[in-house]
Amino acid sequence: MRQMNFVAQVLEKANPQKHFWLSRGRFSKLMLDNNLFKKGYSFPKINDLIDVATLQQIQDWAAITAGVSVLIRDAEGIPVTKASLSNEFCNLISGEEHINPECRESNIKAAVLAAKAGKPQKYTCYAGLTQFAAPIQIDGHFLGTIVVGDRPTEPIKPEKIRELADRFNIDFDRLMEASKSVEIWSDETIRNTVNFLYTIANTLLMICYQGYHLNKNVQELTALLEISHILNSTMGLQEMLDKISEGIVKVLNVKASTIRLLDNNGVELVLKSMYNLSPDYLSKGPVILEEHPICKMALEGKTSIISDVTNDQRFGYNDAAKKEGLHTMLCTGLKSRDKAIGTIHLYTGEPHEFTQDELMLVQSIANQVAIAIENAKLYEQSIEKQRMERELIMAGEIQSELLPKASPNIEKFDLEIKFVPCSQLSGDLYDFISLDNKKVAFVIADVSGKGLPSAILMATTHATIRAAAKDDIQKSSKIISEVNSYLCEYTRTTEFVTIFYGVLDAEKMTLTYTNAGHNPPIIIRDGAGVFLEQGGIPAGIIRETNYSEEQIELCSGDTILLYTDGVTEAMNSEKETFGIRRLMNIFQKNYSKNSEEIIKIIYDRILDFLGDAPQSDDLTIMAIKVK
């Protein structure tokens, strides 16, 4: 019971830590040659599972209890502990400063036999001493051997002692005396001792491995929770990718990682994020899909692994990988809604064989990352959309400042206007410009296109008309010509403006106007309607255009209706437009009413006509009635 308590106490000191990759020493080569463990297979060493000092305490206790020498070697044949309870005879043969090569060779052969058999094996060393080597295994994985013995099954003969003394230059009498202290082993003692130590060693390390595995699972779970938190956050795309690059390295205990996304043409995998790779390596060159079949396969849904990127020609940058200290690469695709969007590359610094659990973990993370990337893109697009909407609102507010807030009071004229923009920014323009006490210029215009470009063109046209109209001596045709010249010079060839520019003269009771391609206003006198079409083509198309003007004498009761194409081209759910005939008919029936009533009736009829169909264009209606 006291011995078991001691074991329990030292077990509490076990300290599981990191992964390792097997080296290529002589012992490892022997083990590989006998297919006893896989090269590059990621499995912990003995000293990863338990603190060496703690293991030495347990070994010393076991050696004293069994009365035999005990030594533990790792999977590479390297001693993990110092030999416990070694006898004087063996110490003389093996030497003080270093282990005799023949002793080491005997230990290796005994260990190989034990590992190959999967159970304790008896072996007689060159000195005639019996050794037993027992494999230390966990779930079929070979971790090392416990070597027990250095005791003969019968007394050592003087002839053998003489041979050893001469071979290793040891005093014969001293070696003979040391041999007398070496106890003889019986078969029963041998079996009981070896089985006892074999059971102790494997049970001890299995318990430690369970703790190690639990600790590793906790670390992985913690890292996965961190990744999950990242994936579900509202951080920007670049910040998220950088954190994922680091997090996946920690989860899988690899050296480095990269995340690459397909460019818009689907030709190149563009580096978006990396972890633990040097600038020199990252400047190695582009990753073109046609030149990297591994990446192409990953995008098709097949996780690919290159065991040695320093030699495999499929990798493409062998020298750069060797200089960077990379060895094994895993490449898996990122797919969102069945669409390939990029890849994740993982790199190890040592040979590594990814387990099925690791592959499943990588794929699970990749699936979540792909969704998160798309969500992050949508989030950034949403932020950008909100920013643009705010800017559009601000631009719309600035634009609205350009338009008159109310209709002007003009002697002998009743004038009203209604403006209904389709969105924050409008392409319609109207304005009133006081020329003197008796004259007022009015403008209704419609710029080509929609959105911000048309709003800018609208503001440009507004400023140009006002600048040209500052001299009231100029004719309306001259003003439109100047506006046309400016627009042709400073706007794109695809941009143009339809403009109706008129001047009301309250003293002479005349209307002088020029129509530059605008929807022709209607003037009704005594129930008869006439279109005001004199002028020319829209401004901004041909610089050398000659515009004409017309002057009309006005009488009491005359009513003029001006409008933009948002009125006549308003379309209902049946794809039918409001049209000029419908507008003329409504106007002729109601022209005797005042301007405000006329506009209200026309607008209400447009709304009735549209029904559930949305307004698709800016709408401006202006009515002028001669008192």
XYZ file of C-alpha atoms in Angstrom:
627
model
C 0.000 0.000 0.000
C 2.865 2.366 0.827
C 4.411 1.616 -2.575
C 1.124 2.374 -4.335
C 0.790 5.665 -2.434
C 4.272 6.623 -3.601
C 3.303 5.913 -7.219
C 0.126 7.965 -6.817
C 2.147 10.897 -5.442
C 4.661 10.960 -8.250
C 1.915 10.528 -10.867
C 0.501 13.853 -9.748
C 3.731 15.494 -10.895
C 3.303 14.406 -14.522
C 3.477 17.367 -16.872
C 2.146 16.711 -20.412
C 3.123 19.344 -22.948
C 3.832 19.647 -26.661
C 3.889 17.515 -29.846
C 7.045 16.214 -31.520
C 8.170 14.695 -34.802
C 10.522 11.630 -34.918
C 14.128 12.136 -35.992
C 16.190 9.894 -38.245
C 18.717 8.384 -35.841
C 20.002 4.857 -36.088
C 17.403 3.480 -33.710
C 14.598 5.201 -35.608
C 15.900 3.702 -38.838
C 15.813 0.222 -37.328
C 12.286 0.779 -36.137
C 11.195 2.114 -39.548
C 12.845 -0.784 -41.322
C 10.764 -3.123 -39.180
C 7.530 -1.051 -39.751
C 7.255 -0.452 -36.012
C 6.195 3.149 -36.327
C 5.362 5.499 -39.187
C 7.830 8.136 -40.233
C 6.538 11.587 -39.456
C 3.625 10.338 -37.408
C 2.649 12.928 -34.828
C 2.584 11.274 -31.416
C 4.011 12.463 -28.105
C 7.344 11.337 -26.694
C 7.680 9.804 -23.255
C 9.075 13.031 -21.825
C 6.084 14.895 -23.297
C 3.781 12.762 -21.180
C 5.617 12.845 -17.866
C 8.277 14.971 -16.235
C 11.649 13.181 -16.538
C 12.568 13.788 -12.908
C 9.288 12.219 -11.844
C 9.886 9.276 -14.161
C 13.388 8.834 -12.719
C 11.937 8.657 -9.188
C 9.483 5.963 -10.244
C 12.203 4.035 -12.079
C 14.574 4.174 -9.095
C 11.793 2.951 -6.797
C 10.926 0.109 -9.206
C 14.583 -0.924 -9.557
C 15.076 -1.061 -5.782
C 11.823 -2.944 -5.355
C 12.716 -5.532 -8.030
C 16.434 -5.593 -7.285
C 17.477 -5.156 -10.906
C 18.942 -2.486 -13.128
C 16.328 -0.492 -15.066
C 16.703 1.988 -17.941
C 14.049 3.596 -20.143
C 14.799 4.546 -23.766
C 12.572 6.594 -26.058
C 11.354 5.651 -29.532
C 14.640 6.874 -31.033
C 16.732 4.693 -28.719
C 17.949 7.626 -26.669
C 17.978 7.093 -22.882
C 15.216 9.064 -21.198
C 16.441 8.209 -17.698
C 19.707 7.293 -16.044
C 20.215 3.603 -15.275
C 18.877 2.711 -11.843
C 20.714 0.204 -9.599
C 23.409 -0.611 -12.138
C 25.975 -3.083 -10.806
C 29.747 -2.598 -10.565
C 30.413 -5.287 -13.167
C 28.416 -3.432 -15.861
C 29.846 -0.071 -14.835
C 33.389 -1.355 -15.379
C 32.559 -2.734 -18.824
C 30.553 0.281 -20.064
C 33.142 2.816 -18.940
C 33.001 5.901 -16.792
C 32.840 8.652 -19.410
C 30.704 7.084 -22.108
C 28.593 4.032 -22.778
C 30.409 1.192 -24.460
C 29.196 0.970 -28.103
C 28.612 -2.764 -27.635
C 26.425 -2.095 -24.613
C 24.426 0.424 -26.616
C 24.122 -2.019 -29.514
C 22.849 -4.734 -27.157
C 20.220 -2.374 -25.741
C 19.102 -1.410 -29.254
C 18.776 -5.024 -30.389
C 16.797 -5.924 -27.283
C 14.505 -2.917 -27.820
C 13.884 -3.776 -31.498
C 12.990 -7.359 -30.573
C 10.559 -6.147 -27.912
C 8.951 -3.538 -30.157
C 8.570 -6.010 -33.004
C 7.025 -8.688 -30.792
C 4.859 -6.244 -28.879
C 5.738 -7.928 -25.595
C 8.793 -8.404 -23.298
C 11.732 -10.170 -24.965
C 14.757 -11.898 -23.476
C 18.236 -11.088 -24.824
C 21.765 -12.102 -23.771
C 24.313 -9.351 -24.201
C 27.918 -9.759 -25.359
C 29.024 -9.961 -21.692
C 26.792 -12.951 -21.036
C 24.267 -11.003 -18.954
C 20.561 -11.449 -19.489
C 18.506 -8.392 -20.428
C 14.798 -8.047 -20.896
C 13.332 -5.278 -23.023
C 9.623 -4.509 -22.767
C 7.852 -2.193 -25.227
C 6.080 0.904 -23.989
C 3.016 1.320 -26.200
C -0.149 3.393 -26.185
C -2.980 2.563 -28.550
C -0.592 0.636 -30.766
C 1.930 3.493 -30.951
C 5.493 2.658 -29.929
C 6.938 5.187 -27.478
C 10.058 3.389 -26.269
C 11.351 0.476 -24.229
C 12.085 -0.344 -20.623
C 15.305 -2.331 -20.429
C 15.653 -4.547 -17.353
C 18.402 -6.891 -16.272
C 22.169 -7.008 -16.368
C 21.976 -10.266 -14.411
C 23.085 -13.717 -15.650
C 21.079 -16.950 -15.492
C 24.235 -18.752 -14.287
C 27.583 -17.702 -12.774
C 29.914 -15.895 -15.194
C 32.832 -18.125 -16.121
C 36.422 -16.927 -15.450
C 37.283 -17.411 -19.132
C 34.551 -14.895 -20.086
C 35.785 -12.460 -17.470
C 39.366 -12.746 -18.803
C 38.103 -12.073 -22.350
C 36.206 -8.950 -21.255
C 39.117 -7.665 -19.144
C 41.519 -7.977 -22.074
C 39.091 -6.453 -24.606
C 38.312 -3.366 -22.535
C 41.671 -3.057 -20.740
C 40.182 -3.666 -17.279
C 42.031 -5.125 -14.303
C 41.103 -8.828 -14.235
C 41.018 -9.164 -10.450
C 38.806 -6.131 -10.072
C 36.381 -7.371 -12.738
C 36.388 -10.882 -11.208
C 35.544 -9.433 -7.812
C 32.723 -7.307 -9.301
C 31.222 -10.379 -11.033
C 30.764 -12.104 -7.667
C 28.265 -9.397 -6.614
C 26.037 -9.987 -9.656
C 23.025 -12.045 -8.556
C 21.765 -15.002 -10.582
C 18.247 -14.856 -12.080
C 15.851 -17.738 -11.940
C 13.225 -18.153 -14.656
C 10.393 -17.423 -12.230
C 12.121 -14.301 -10.877
C 12.774 -13.137 -14.397
C 9.130 -13.492 -15.454
C 7.704 -11.854 -12.334
C 10.155 -8.945 -12.372
C 9.774 -8.160 -16.059
C 5.983 -8.413 -16.010
C 5.848 -6.193 -12.927
C 8.007 -3.460 -14.493
C 6.329 -3.836 -17.877
C 2.913 -3.323 -16.280
C 4.082 -0.408 -14.157
C 5.679 1.400 -17.112
C 2.751 0.984 -19.509
C 0.085 1.743 -16.907
C 1.946 4.820 -15.748
C 2.345 6.234 -19.255
C -1.214 5.364 -20.240
C -2.476 7.405 -17.293
C -0.141 10.236 -18.271
C -1.245 9.977 -21.887
C -4.870 10.298 -20.890
C -3.992 13.458 -19.003
C -1.953 14.680 -21.947
C -4.775 13.932 -24.357
C -7.324 15.634 -22.115
C -5.085 18.678 -21.808
C -4.599 18.726 -25.574
C -8.361 18.488 -26.124
C -8.918 21.355 -23.706
C -6.327 23.460 -25.572
C -7.922 22.626 -28.927
C -11.397 23.357 -27.607
C -10.230 26.677 -26.183
C -8.661 27.614 -29.518
C -11.761 26.455 -31.402
C -13.971 28.563 -29.156
C -11.707 31.511 -29.880
C -11.998 30.842 -33.610
C -15.769 30.484 -33.230
C -15.877 33.833 -31.448
C -13.874 35.375 -34.282
C -16.125 33.846 -36.933
C -19.253 35.151 -35.236
C -17.936 38.639 -34.570
C -18.607 41.752 -36.623
C -14.947 42.610 -37.113
C -13.652 43.601 -40.519
C -12.654 40.992 -43.069
C -8.904 41.597 -42.842
C -8.836 41.533 -39.038
C -10.859 38.330 -39.035
C -8.557 36.616 -41.563
C -5.458 37.577 -39.570
C -6.899 36.139 -36.366
C -7.985 32.944 -38.140
C -4.498 32.488 -39.632
C -3.003 32.608 -36.156
C -5.759 30.597 -34.474
C -5.625 27.620 -36.847
C -1.859 27.342 -36.329
C -2.393 27.092 -32.586
C -5.255 24.609 -32.868
C -3.323 22.199 -35.081
C 0.162 22.823 -33.633
C 1.679 23.570 -37.034
C 4.355 26.074 -37.995
C 2.582 28.520 -40.283
C -0.516 29.210 -42.345
C -1.815 31.299 -45.220
C -5.284 32.201 -46.432
C -5.645 32.986 -50.119
C -8.774 34.143 -51.954
C -9.556 33.845 -55.639
C -9.301 37.037 -57.635
C -12.305 38.305 -59.569
C -11.143 36.501 -62.708
C -10.732 33.167 -60.925
C -7.139 32.927 -62.175
C -4.927 33.688 -59.173
C -5.069 32.885 -55.475
C -4.255 36.205 -53.856
C -2.626 36.190 -50.419
C -4.979 37.815 -47.921
C -3.506 36.712 -44.612
C -0.608 34.673 -43.189
C 0.938 33.682 -39.893
C 4.616 33.047 -39.101
C 6.035 33.353 -42.616
C 8.841 35.731 -43.560
C 8.516 38.578 -46.086
C 11.173 36.871 -48.230
C 9.073 33.729 -48.501
C 5.900 35.650 -49.235
C 7.634 37.417 -52.139
C 8.354 34.054 -53.826
C 5.796 34.716 -56.553
C 2.081 34.484 -57.401
C -0.042 31.371 -57.058
C -1.614 30.899 -60.490
C -4.202 28.124 -60.490
C -3.101 26.551 -63.756
C 0.435 26.273 -62.410
C -0.559 24.793 -59.038
C -2.662 21.619 -59.452
C -2.677 21.063 -55.681
C -4.542 24.343 -55.161
C -6.852 23.574 -58.072
C -7.747 20.223 -56.495
C -8.414 21.934 -53.158
C -10.842 24.343 -54.813
C -12.620 21.319 -56.278
C -13.177 19.987 -52.766
C -10.193 17.633 -52.415
C -7.867 18.321 -49.481
C -4.294 17.842 -50.701
C -1.108 17.106 -48.778
C 2.507 17.420 -49.916
C 4.726 15.436 -47.537
C 7.920 17.328 -48.420
C 7.561 20.727 -50.069
C 11.334 21.011 -50.427
C 11.434 18.152 -52.969
C 7.967 17.760 -54.472
C 7.792 19.521 -57.843
C 4.048 20.050 -57.496
C 4.768 22.706 -54.894
C 6.639 24.961 -57.291
C 8.793 26.866 -54.794
C 11.026 24.146 -53.324
C 14.079 26.312 -52.622
C 11.994 29.001 -50.932
C 10.297 26.375 -48.759
C 13.649 24.877 -47.747
C 15.034 28.288 -46.824
C 11.902 29.035 -44.804
C 12.170 25.749 -42.892
C 8.915 24.253 -44.167
C 8.343 20.555 -44.685
C 4.776 19.247 -44.944
C 1.925 21.252 -46.477
C -1.822 20.757 -46.300
C -4.070 22.645 -48.691
C -7.848 22.676 -48.344
C -10.436 24.695 -50.205
C -12.812 27.369 -48.987
C -16.302 27.004 -50.433
C -19.396 29.033 -49.678
C -22.765 28.142 -51.159
C -21.027 25.597 -53.430
C -18.776 28.333 -54.803
C -14.988 28.067 -54.424
C -13.619 31.290 -52.950
C -10.088 30.444 -51.783
C -7.752 28.115 -49.909
C -6.143 27.573 -46.509
C -2.524 26.352 -46.498
C -0.967 24.825 -43.375
C 2.781 24.222 -43.066
C 4.778 22.138 -40.594
C 8.449 22.573 -39.825
C 9.071 18.811 -39.537
C 7.767 15.707 -41.312
C 4.160 15.218 -40.299
C 1.375 12.822 -41.197
C -1.986 14.449 -40.614
C -4.411 12.174 -38.794
C -8.005 11.668 -39.878
C -9.141 13.676 -36.855
C -6.877 16.552 -37.884
C -8.164 16.445 -41.456
C -11.754 16.542 -40.241
C -10.909 19.434 -37.916
C -9.254 21.392 -40.734
C -12.228 20.830 -43.024
C -14.672 21.867 -40.326
C -12.742 25.073 -39.678
C -12.436 25.744 -43.418
C -16.200 25.394 -43.898
C -16.882 27.876 -41.102
C -14.176 30.254 -42.322
C -15.664 30.279 -45.834
C -19.071 31.214 -44.468
C -17.506 33.834 -42.209
C -15.577 35.336 -45.131
C -18.770 35.704 -47.126
C -20.550 37.146 -44.082
C -17.668 39.565 -43.481
C -17.812 40.650 -47.104
C -21.549 41.186 -46.795
C -20.976 43.089 -43.560
C -18.363 45.325 -45.177
C -20.660 45.827 -48.149
C -23.421 46.737 -45.721
C -21.161 49.243 -43.975
C -20.114 50.668 -47.332
C -23.742 50.847 -48.417
C -24.671 52.678 -45.235
C -21.788 55.081 -45.782
C -22.878 55.714 -49.357
C -26.469 56.168 -48.255
C -25.373 58.740 -45.694
C -23.376 60.530 -48.361
C -26.308 60.364 -50.759
C -28.579 61.864 -48.119
C -26.066 64.645 -47.530
C -25.713 65.181 -51.273
C -29.501 65.210 -51.606
C -29.750 67.820 -48.868
C -27.119 69.939 -50.617
C -28.933 69.486 -53.914
C -32.259 70.479 -52.415
C -30.651 73.754 -51.306
C -30.153 74.596 -54.973
C -33.881 74.413 -55.719
C -36.353 77.179 -54.767
C -38.245 76.483 -51.572
C -41.458 78.079 -52.835
C -43.021 79.430 -55.992
C -42.369 83.142 -56.578
C -45.061 85.805 -56.440
C -45.216 87.327 -59.892
C -47.563 90.185 -60.766
C -50.339 89.025 -63.166
C -49.259 85.355 -62.959
C -50.345 82.451 -60.769
C -47.418 80.038 -60.622
C -47.103 76.697 -58.736
C -44.681 73.771 -58.865
C -44.565 70.225 -57.497
C -41.311 68.234 -57.323
C -41.203 64.550 -56.270
C -37.725 62.986 -56.509
C -37.438 59.245 -57.083
C -34.466 58.890 -54.699
C -32.179 61.013 -52.526
C -30.516 62.449 -55.614
C -32.480 63.903 -58.477
C -31.830 64.516 -62.132
C -34.717 67.000 -62.461
C -34.073 70.712 -62.200
C -36.305 73.733 -61.850
C -35.491 77.312 -60.976
C -36.791 80.889 -60.960
C -34.501 83.808 -61.723
C -35.624 87.373 -61.088
C -34.345 89.569 -63.923
C -36.017 92.848 -62.829
C -39.260 93.985 -61.297
C -41.227 93.014 -64.369
C -39.346 89.972 -65.716
C -38.840 86.508 -64.245
C -37.016 83.641 -65.942
C -38.077 80.087 -65.177
C -36.384 76.804 -65.971
C -37.428 73.184 -66.028
C -34.814 70.598 -67.050
C -34.030 66.901 -66.934
C -30.487 65.532 -67.022
C -29.566 62.151 -68.504
C -28.946 59.136 -66.251
C -29.663 58.614 -62.596
C -27.945 58.716 -59.247
C -24.816 60.645 -58.305
C -23.556 61.372 -61.850
C -26.887 62.884 -62.860
C -27.055 64.881 -59.622
C -23.620 66.355 -60.340
C -24.689 67.183 -63.894
C -27.842 68.769 -62.534
C -25.826 71.011 -60.185
C -23.468 71.938 -63.023
C -26.388 72.839 -65.292
C -28.043 74.870 -62.548
C -24.901 76.939 -61.956
C -24.263 77.397 -65.697
C -27.811 78.622 -66.423
C -27.693 81.116 -63.554
C -24.307 82.422 -64.714
C -25.533 82.827 -68.295
C -28.820 84.463 -67.256
C -27.274 87.213 -65.120
C -27.435 89.598 -68.081
C -31.178 90.089 -68.753
C -30.423 91.627 -72.157
C -29.424 88.245 -73.573
C -31.970 86.298 -75.535
C -33.159 82.915 -74.254
C -31.598 81.218 -77.301
C -28.246 82.831 -76.506
C -28.387 81.622 -72.905
C -29.111 78.034 -73.974
C -26.270 78.220 -76.507
C -23.814 79.233 -73.781
C -25.036 76.429 -71.514
C -24.686 73.963 -74.395
C -21.101 75.061 -75.148
C -20.073 74.673 -71.513
C -21.637 71.228 -71.139
C -20.069 69.993 -74.389
C -16.637 71.080 -73.178
C -16.728 69.943 -69.568
C -18.984 66.877 -69.473
C -18.765 63.420 -70.974
C -20.163 62.747 -74.428
C -22.816 60.446 -72.960
C -24.210 63.219 -70.737
C -26.816 65.691 -71.908
C -29.649 67.836 -70.538
C -33.106 68.705 -71.846
C -33.903 72.322 -70.903
C -36.902 74.597 -71.250
C -35.908 78.187 -70.507
C -38.607 80.870 -70.525
C -38.965 84.540 -69.577
C -42.257 86.007 -68.374
C -42.627 89.734 -68.982
C -45.437 91.137 -66.799
C -45.241 94.536 -68.492
C -45.462 93.349 -72.111
C -47.442 90.227 -71.170
C -45.223 87.952 -73.228
C -43.502 84.607 -72.873
C -40.145 84.240 -74.625
C -38.732 80.737 -74.564
C -36.209 78.266 -75.982
C -36.832 74.530 -75.753
C -33.627 72.439 -75.862
C -35.096 68.996 -76.471
C -37.346 69.045 -73.416
C -40.825 67.522 -73.207
C -42.833 70.307 -74.916
C -44.926 72.342 -72.462
C -48.594 72.837 -73.274
C -50.336 76.217 -73.425
C -54.138 76.182 -73.452
C -56.107 79.175 -74.654
C -59.877 78.986 -74.920
C -59.695 75.197 -74.545
C -57.235 74.641 -77.380
C -53.813 73.207 -76.560
C -50.567 74.097 -78.290
C -47.084 72.546 -77.713
C -44.148 74.902 -77.152
C -41.385 73.185 -79.189
C -39.252 75.994 -80.640
C -35.530 75.654 -79.810
C -33.278 72.725 -80.720
C -31.671 69.478 -79.489
C -30.744 68.758 -75.842
C -27.751 70.675 -74.489
C -24.397 68.924 -74.181
C -24.500 66.905 -77.424
C -23.255 69.112 -80.296
C -21.306 72.248 -79.501
C -22.125 74.111 -82.725
C -25.905 73.791 -82.311
C -27.906 76.931 -83.191
C -30.867 77.391 -80.893
C -33.952 79.444 -81.791
C -36.537 81.124 -79.608
C -40.195 82.084 -79.803
C -42.179 84.887 -78.235
C -45.865 84.433 -77.403
C -48.294 87.165 -76.380
C -50.252 86.121 -73.324
C -53.880 86.780 -72.484
C -55.893 86.470 -69.302
C -56.920 82.863 -68.761
C -54.011 81.368 -70.677
C -52.566 78.385 -68.800
C -49.156 76.784 -69.352
C -48.233 73.298 -68.112
C -44.590 72.218 -67.901
C -43.421 68.733 -66.854
C -40.546 66.252 -66.992
C -40.653 62.774 -68.528
C -41.318 61.304 -65.076
C -44.926 62.343 -65.698
C -45.558 60.972 -69.183
C -43.369 57.892 -68.714
C -44.852 56.860 -65.350
C -45.586 53.120 -65.731
C -48.165 50.988 -63.951
C -48.006 47.279 -63.139
C -49.449 46.485 -66.586
C -46.384 48.108 -68.205
C -48.610 50.909 -69.540
C -47.265 54.484 -69.519
C -49.240 57.530 -68.393
C -48.568 59.195 -71.752
C -48.991 62.662 -73.241
C -52.582 62.070 -74.420
C -53.794 61.249 -70.921
C -51.976 64.307 -69.581
C -53.454 66.581 -72.280
C -56.947 65.274 -71.623
C -56.705 65.944 -67.863
C -55.201 69.369 -68.461
C -57.877 70.424 -70.962
C -60.624 69.447 -68.537
C -59.127 71.398 -65.647
C -57.161 74.308 -67.144
C -59.722 76.844 -65.908
C -58.841 76.046 -62.288
C -55.987 77.787 -60.492
C -52.433 76.483 -60.770
C -52.373 74.714 -57.406
C -55.595 72.803 -58.166
C -54.377 71.811 -61.642
C -51.143 70.343 -60.257
C -52.984 68.488 -57.474
C -55.454 66.919 -59.898
C -52.698 65.796 -62.292
C -50.532 64.347 -59.505
C -53.489 62.495 -57.943
C -54.336 60.993 -61.343
C -50.716 59.839 -61.729
C -50.828 58.123 -58.322
C -54.133 56.427 -59.213
C -52.616 55.302 -62.483
C -49.509 53.844 -60.848
C -51.437 51.881 -58.239
C -48.992 49.509 -56.527
C -46.237 50.153 -59.068
C -43.286 52.175 -57.712
C -42.263 55.587 -58.973
C -39.359 54.961 -61.342
C -38.242 58.497 -62.202
C -38.127 62.011 -60.802
C -41.382 63.888 -61.334
C -41.735 67.662 -61.767
C -44.923 69.557 -62.683
C -45.120 73.359 -63.130
C -48.291 75.333 -63.881
C -48.444 79.029 -64.897
C -51.805 80.788 -65.216
C -52.264 84.276 -66.562
C -54.538 86.232 -64.242
